[in-house]
């Protein structure tokens, strides 16, 4: 497909005997905001980790921008333990480290905020630009990259202004309130110059007002940066508000997929998830 | 704006270093300026003061290079003495004048390496006067750079398998490496190169840099200036590295490896860069250590030496360059000079003071260290640098007004 940016094909992730993600298939097109929802422990974060190279899937294939980036089939002791489907379909093994996938243009945030704690807000974003640096080690140490460095600093300033963190740029990252730390993590991911942004529960722990701000913020990112966004989220208001499409995961399996309206009216989803979330 | 501030800081730092170097030259040459009878004991060239300054300069580079790895990249390595040994031997083997080799390697019937950089440059620039000084300087400089390179190459081969593992195997591997390398360099079979368990000597040392007149009297002392100069250049290079984009990536790895990797930082590559750079400067400091003790002998580079340097890093503050430097001079001064009196049996008015006898110094020293480790866990400086302290004060005063 021409507009497809991320393609997850028959991905199964098994930890020993535990099947965390079971035969997942999904597709994200350029410019979309797609949500992945499901109860706790459904395997959403694991799916992210497979896509970003943190975990090597047990079976299946992930393509990004038309190229296969991750592929695996059950090997060694997993051959016997494997409980999923499509076992014989894949023969290549492709397992790049997360930094290589990031360089291809995919950036993420974490469910538990993972900022560089003792670094300033400014430096957190600046460090994320390191992966786009062209200067080699010696030249950078000898300050021969003056121009590039200044360019990066200007871009960080600009980025911080866009996300509304410029006035706290010299504060240590961890001194920020929770909502701003989440925002900083997104800014940091944007600094790696991605085409696809993966957000793992960006509104976790936020109050309703912060959540509303975040919803607007994600919309703004799509508009300003032309970004494709793939997010995991529990706040249904946010999800229904901004998503173009929604995938629903339960016990590692995809149980539904469709537009927000379709999902809201899907009985299986209401049974497995939405009913519970509404009560909570 | 951000750039301007750093430019101002750089100028200040360069001036401070120049002032310090000038002070060192002045200090070691006062004895030449004053009338012979009136030189106080401390300022005589043989004074403990200069031994402390020289050793301090050598050790501060060793400590800073260890801090680069342990403090700034968060990789715990215990190979410092091993890399220093490699540096010391590389320097020594490449620097003993060809004429002296038969005497130094007499047990092995001469050296297998019949070459020295000083001799090589001597054939180009001459061996007397200014030409001699140039060939000495160049010879020493090239040998020292190679000393660093050899250490870095070894680090590369250790790092290749070990740095890919996500845990503290590095500490074990480097500790083992340091022990093995120590044994290998004492091995008889390598005698023609390493002189076996005997020391290699007669290579240019710090006092080779003193400028002497035609009659052999010293005109200008540079024997303390030289280690200061080299250490300063190397530490300045490490500072530049730490504040570069690569240095920032190192800090990101230290603080959160998973996040660093997710933000596109290649862990294996950056860890390797840090490890090899650290080993390079450890090698250079090892070469200087050999110059300081005027010989190279494998059995000196023990694990205790690594621990000593680690201790300095901890006392100074893990992740603080200026802390490491200050802690080095404090540590060296205490252990070599200020606490020496504790080792001497002292009798006052016919009463022998209790406890004061050989070895007591180490007891007191250990207690001091325990106090530091227990109560000042973040060291003298934490992860701050000297200029940070001034900045903070300036800001406080600014808001106070
Ligand atoms: N590294 C791991 N080792 C073993 N089991 C894991 C690992 N990571 C996740 N799991 C399991 O996978 C399942 C899905 O977890 P996760 O993807 O974090 O769920 P969520 O949808 O809440 O993000 C859970 O049962 C969890 O225990
Ligand atoms: Mg999760």
mmCIF file of C-alpha atoms in Angstrom, chain B residues 87-298:
data_model
loop_
_atom_site.group_PDB
_atom_site.id
_atom_site.type_symbol
_atom_site.label_atom_id
_atom_site.label_comp_id
_atom_site.label_asym_id
_atom_site.label_seq_id
_atom_site.Cartn_x
_atom_site.Cartn_y
_atom_site.Cartn_z
ATOM 1 C CA UNK B 87 51.178 2.863 28.758
ATOM 2 C CA UNK B 88 54.210 2.768 31.014
ATOM 3 C CA UNK B 89 55.810 -0.140 29.175
ATOM 4 C CA UNK B 90 55.015 1.180 25.713
ATOM 5 C CA UNK B 91 56.582 4.468 26.626
ATOM 6 C CA UNK B 92 59.599 2.872 28.293
ATOM 7 C CA UNK B 93 60.283 0.369 25.516
ATOM 8 C CA UNK B 94 60.136 3.067 22.856
ATOM 9 C CA UNK B 95 62.182 5.599 24.785
ATOM 10 C CA UNK B 96 65.283 3.944 26.210
ATOM 11 C CA UNK B 97 68.195 5.385 24.184
ATOM 12 C CA UNK B 98 69.747 2.768 21.916
ATOM 13 C CA UNK B 99 73.114 3.342 23.548
ATOM 14 C CA UNK B 100 71.739 2.314 26.954
ATOM 15 C CA UNK B 101 69.816 -0.718 25.820
ATOM 16 C CA UNK B 102 72.586 -3.252 26.304
ATOM 17 C CA UNK B 103 72.996 -2.134 29.913
ATOM 18 C CA UNK B 104 69.266 -2.109 30.692
ATOM 19 C CA UNK B 105 68.556 -5.470 29.062
ATOM 20 C CA UNK B 106 71.844 -7.076 30.113
ATOM 21 C CA UNK B 107 70.090 -10.193 31.401
ATOM 22 C CA UNK B 108 68.700 -10.871 27.965
ATOM 23 C CA UNK B 109 71.775 -9.915 26.028
ATOM 24 C CA UNK B 110 70.322 -6.662 24.727
ATOM 25 C CA UNK B 111 66.927 -5.478 23.650
ATOM 26 C CA UNK B 112 64.855 -6.842 20.804
ATOM 27 C CA UNK B 113 63.723 -3.299 20.025
ATOM 28 C CA UNK B 114 66.776 -1.382 18.946
ATOM 29 C CA UNK B 115 65.062 1.886 18.395
ATOM 30 C CA UNK B 116 63.989 4.931 20.326
ATOM 31 C CA UNK B 117 62.037 7.948 19.198
ATOM 32 C CA UNK B 118 64.445 10.321 20.843
ATOM 33 C CA UNK B 119 67.328 8.834 18.834
ATOM 34 C CA UNK B 120 65.261 8.887 15.689
ATOM 35 C CA UNK B 121 64.427 12.566 16.061
ATOM 36 C CA UNK B 122 68.005 13.120 17.179
ATOM 37 C CA UNK B 123 69.255 12.088 13.745
ATOM 38 C CA UNK B 124 67.008 14.785 12.248
ATOM 39 C CA UNK B 125 67.313 17.669 14.704
ATOM 40 C CA UNK B 126 70.619 16.826 16.349
ATOM 41 C CA UNK B 127 71.263 15.852 19.942
ATOM 42 C CA UNK B 128 72.785 19.038 21.319
ATOM 43 C CA UNK B 129 71.297 22.349 22.367
ATOM 44 C CA UNK B 130 67.944 23.382 20.933
ATOM 45 C CA UNK B 131 67.930 20.477 18.469
ATOM 46 C CA UNK B 132 68.442 18.081 21.350
ATOM 47 C CA UNK B 133 65.558 19.672 23.241
ATOM 48 C CA UNK B 134 63.323 19.365 20.196
ATOM 49 C CA UNK B 135 64.161 15.701 19.665
ATOM 50 C CA UNK B 136 63.646 15.001 23.376
ATOM 51 C CA UNK B 137 60.268 16.741 23.354
ATOM 52 C CA UNK B 138 59.106 15.108 20.138
ATOM 53 C CA UNK B 139 60.434 11.699 21.143
ATOM 54 C CA UNK B 140 58.640 11.807 24.476
ATOM 55 C CA UNK B 141 55.442 13.176 22.960
ATOM 56 C CA UNK B 142 55.231 10.532 20.228
ATOM 57 C CA UNK B 143 56.022 7.726 22.670
ATOM 58 C CA UNK B 144 53.353 8.981 25.054
ATOM 59 C CA UNK B 145 50.723 9.166 22.328
ATOM 60 C CA UNK B 146 51.617 5.628 21.292
ATOM 61 C CA UNK B 147 51.408 4.562 24.941
ATOM 62 C CA UNK B 148 47.841 5.802 24.955
ATOM 63 C CA UNK B 149 47.089 4.130 21.637
ATOM 64 C CA UNK B 150 48.331 0.726 22.774
ATOM 65 C CA UNK B 151 46.147 0.926 25.885
ATOM 66 C CA UNK B 152 43.186 1.967 23.728
ATOM 67 C CA UNK B 153 43.713 -0.943 21.321
ATOM 68 C CA UNK B 154 43.717 -3.401 24.209
ATOM 69 C CA UNK B 155 40.574 -1.763 25.548
ATOM 70 C CA UNK B 156 38.960 -2.233 22.170
ATOM 71 C CA UNK B 157 39.590 -5.966 22.187
ATOM 72 C CA UNK B 158 38.379 -6.361 25.769
ATOM 73 C CA UNK B 159 35.334 -4.255 25.030
ATOM 74 C CA UNK B 160 34.352 -6.141 21.914
ATOM 75 C CA UNK B 161 32.873 -9.126 23.755
ATOM 76 C CA UNK B 162 32.245 -7.541 27.144
ATOM 77 C CA UNK B 163 30.546 -4.226 26.374
ATOM 78 C CA UNK B 164 27.700 -5.948 24.572
ATOM 79 C CA UNK B 165 26.615 -7.631 27.766
ATOM 80 C CA UNK B 166 24.108 -5.631 29.715
ATOM 81 C CA UNK B 167 25.695 -5.922 33.134
ATOM 82 C CA UNK B 168 28.742 -5.543 35.289
ATOM 83 C CA UNK B 169 30.869 -8.155 33.578
ATOM 84 C CA UNK B 170 33.075 -5.272 32.566
ATOM 85 C CA UNK B 171 34.379 -4.863 36.109
ATOM 86 C CA UNK B 172 35.285 -8.536 36.340
ATOM 87 C CA UNK B 173 36.774 -8.697 32.864
ATOM 88 C CA UNK B 174 38.931 -5.604 33.328
ATOM 89 C CA UNK B 175 40.084 -6.722 36.761
ATOM 90 C CA UNK B 176 41.131 -10.046 35.255
ATOM 91 C CA UNK B 177 42.791 -8.302 32.347
ATOM 92 C CA UNK B 178 44.867 -6.124 34.697
ATOM 93 C CA UNK B 179 46.104 -9.185 36.577
ATOM 94 C CA UNK B 180 46.887 -11.135 33.422
ATOM 95 C CA UNK B 181 48.716 -8.284 31.752
ATOM 96 C CA UNK B 182 50.799 -7.834 34.893
ATOM 97 C CA UNK B 183 51.847 -11.472 34.757
ATOM 98 C CA UNK B 184 52.498 -11.422 31.014
ATOM 99 C CA UNK B 185 54.832 -8.460 31.279
ATOM 100 C CA UNK B 186 56.906 -10.284 33.889
ATOM 101 C CA UNK B 187 57.144 -13.404 31.753
ATOM 102 C CA UNK B 188 60.714 -14.459 31.026
ATOM 103 C CA UNK B 189 59.972 -15.356 27.402
ATOM 104 C CA UNK B 190 59.162 -11.737 26.648
ATOM 105 C CA UNK B 191 62.351 -10.596 28.367
ATOM 106 C CA UNK B 192 64.055 -9.099 25.299
ATOM 107 C CA UNK B 193 61.116 -6.729 24.988
ATOM 108 C CA UNK B 194 59.821 -6.209 28.515
ATOM 109 C CA UNK B 195 62.990 -7.002 30.455
ATOM 110 C CA UNK B 196 61.072 -9.712 32.327
ATOM 111 C CA UNK B 197 60.538 -9.000 35.993
ATOM 112 C CA UNK B 198 63.335 -6.437 35.974
ATOM 113 C CA UNK B 199 62.669 -2.801 35.581
ATOM 114 C CA UNK B 200 63.212 -0.839 32.408
ATOM 115 C CA UNK B 201 65.012 2.392 33.134
ATOM 116 C CA UNK B 202 67.258 5.088 31.646
ATOM 117 C CA UNK B 203 64.472 6.580 29.563
ATOM 118 C CA UNK B 204 63.731 10.312 29.658
ATOM 119 C CA UNK B 205 62.004 11.279 32.913
ATOM 120 C CA UNK B 206 60.543 14.497 34.277
ATOM 121 C CA UNK B 207 63.954 15.830 35.261
ATOM 122 C CA UNK B 208 65.159 15.368 31.670
ATOM 123 C CA UNK B 209 63.129 18.494 30.989
ATOM 124 C CA UNK B 210 65.189 20.676 33.298
ATOM 125 C CA UNK B 211 67.301 23.014 31.212
ATOM 126 C CA UNK B 212 70.934 22.793 32.151
ATOM 127 C CA UNK B 213 73.845 25.055 31.290
ATOM 128 C CA UNK B 214 77.083 23.976 29.672
ATOM 129 C CA UNK B 215 78.615 23.132 33.050
ATOM 130 C CA UNK B 216 75.716 20.879 34.055
ATOM 131 C CA UNK B 217 74.051 23.266 36.506
ATOM 132 C CA UNK B 218 70.303 23.715 36.172
ATOM 133 C CA UNK B 219 69.263 27.016 34.637
ATOM 134 C CA UNK B 220 65.513 26.476 34.495
ATOM 135 C CA UNK B 221 63.568 23.720 36.211
ATOM 136 C CA UNK B 222 60.685 22.281 34.226
ATOM 137 C CA UNK B 223 60.397 18.877 35.874
ATOM 138 C CA UNK B 224 57.134 19.747 37.653
ATOM 139 C CA UNK B 225 55.912 21.938 34.845
ATOM 140 C CA UNK B 226 56.048 19.088 32.337
ATOM 141 C CA UNK B 227 53.591 16.689 34.045
ATOM 142 C CA UNK B 228 51.306 19.624 34.791
ATOM 143 C CA UNK B 229 51.332 20.654 31.174
ATOM 144 C CA UNK B 230 50.614 17.168 29.846
ATOM 145 C CA UNK B 231 47.889 16.467 32.400
ATOM 146 C CA UNK B 232 46.285 19.808 31.729
ATOM 147 C CA UNK B 233 46.188 19.243 27.986
ATOM 148 C CA UNK B 234 44.739 15.764 28.444
ATOM 149 C CA UNK B 235 42.179 16.827 31.053
ATOM 150 C CA UNK B 236 41.182 19.767 28.871
ATOM 151 C CA UNK B 237 40.633 17.322 26.009
ATOM 152 C CA UNK B 238 38.468 15.147 28.262
ATOM 153 C CA UNK B 239 36.465 18.225 29.333
ATOM 154 C CA UNK B 240 35.904 19.162 25.717
ATOM 155 C CA UNK B 241 34.775 15.628 24.988
ATOM 156 C CA UNK B 242 32.389 15.549 27.937
ATOM 157 C CA UNK B 243 30.747 18.775 26.843
ATOM 158 C CA UNK B 244 30.486 17.693 23.224
ATOM 159 C CA UNK B 245 27.529 15.939 21.693
ATOM 160 C CA UNK B 246 29.235 12.587 22.330
ATOM 161 C CA UNK B 247 29.830 13.461 25.977
ATOM 162 C CA UNK B 248 26.160 14.277 26.351
ATOM 163 C CA UNK B 249 25.304 10.911 24.822
ATOM 164 C CA UNK B 250 27.583 9.243 27.410
ATOM 165 C CA UNK B 251 25.663 10.957 30.190
ATOM 166 C CA UNK B 252 22.382 9.830 28.673
ATOM 167 C CA UNK B 253 23.650 6.241 28.709
ATOM 168 C CA UNK B 254 24.659 6.650 32.336
ATOM 169 C CA UNK B 255 21.278 7.950 33.348
ATOM 170 C CA UNK B 256 18.975 5.705 31.372
ATOM 171 C CA UNK B 257 20.338 3.191 28.937
ATOM 172 C CA UNK B 258 16.942 2.138 27.629
ATOM 173 C CA UNK B 259 15.915 5.716 26.937
ATOM 174 C CA UNK B 260 19.285 6.476 25.354
ATOM 175 C CA UNK B 261 18.931 3.539 23.012
ATOM 176 C CA UNK B 262 15.351 4.470 22.182
ATOM 177 C CA UNK B 263 16.546 7.959 21.269
ATOM 178 C CA UNK B 264 18.916 6.555 18.679
ATOM 179 C CA UNK B 265 22.141 6.320 20.648
ATOM 180 C CA UNK B 266 24.073 3.217 19.639
ATOM 181 C CA UNK B 267 25.013 1.751 23.010
ATOM 182 C CA UNK B 268 27.773 -0.567 21.846
ATOM 183 C CA UNK B 269 29.494 2.151 19.826
ATOM 184 C CA UNK B 270 29.316 4.841 22.473
ATOM 185 C CA UNK B 271 30.372 2.573 25.295
ATOM 186 C CA UNK B 272 33.316 1.494 23.189
ATOM 187 C CA UNK B 273 34.263 5.097 22.456
ATOM 188 C CA UNK B 274 34.196 5.970 26.122
ATOM 189 C CA UNK B 275 36.076 2.837 27.145
ATOM 190 C CA UNK B 276 38.852 3.319 24.578
ATOM 191 C CA UNK B 277 39.205 7.034 25.287
ATOM 192 C CA UNK B 278 39.429 6.338 28.979
ATOM 193 C CA UNK B 279 42.056 3.666 28.343
ATOM 194 C CA UNK B 280 43.983 6.016 26.063
ATOM 195 C CA UNK B 281 44.364 8.625 28.767
ATOM 196 C CA UNK B 282 45.069 5.952 31.366
ATOM 197 C CA UNK B 283 47.889 4.832 29.080
ATOM 198 C CA UNK B 284 49.266 8.365 28.872
ATOM 199 C CA UNK B 285 49.097 8.699 32.639
ATOM 200 C CA UNK B 286 50.866 5.347 32.921
ATOM 201 C CA UNK B 287 53.663 6.674 30.730
ATOM 202 C CA UNK B 288 53.919 9.678 33.007
ATOM 203 C CA UNK B 289 53.883 7.452 36.053
ATOM 204 C CA UNK B 290 56.877 5.602 34.649
ATOM 205 C CA UNK B 291 58.605 8.950 34.158
ATOM 206 C CA UNK B 292 57.727 9.920 37.712
ATOM 207 C CA UNK B 293 59.174 6.794 39.330
ATOM 208 C CA UNK B 294 61.961 6.775 36.655
ATOM 209 C CA UNK B 295 61.368 3.132 35.791
ATOM 210 C CA UNK B 296 58.784 0.738 34.430
ATOM 211 C CA UNK B 297 58.141 -2.393 36.414
ATOM 212 C CA UNK B 298 55.056 -4.541 36.060
#
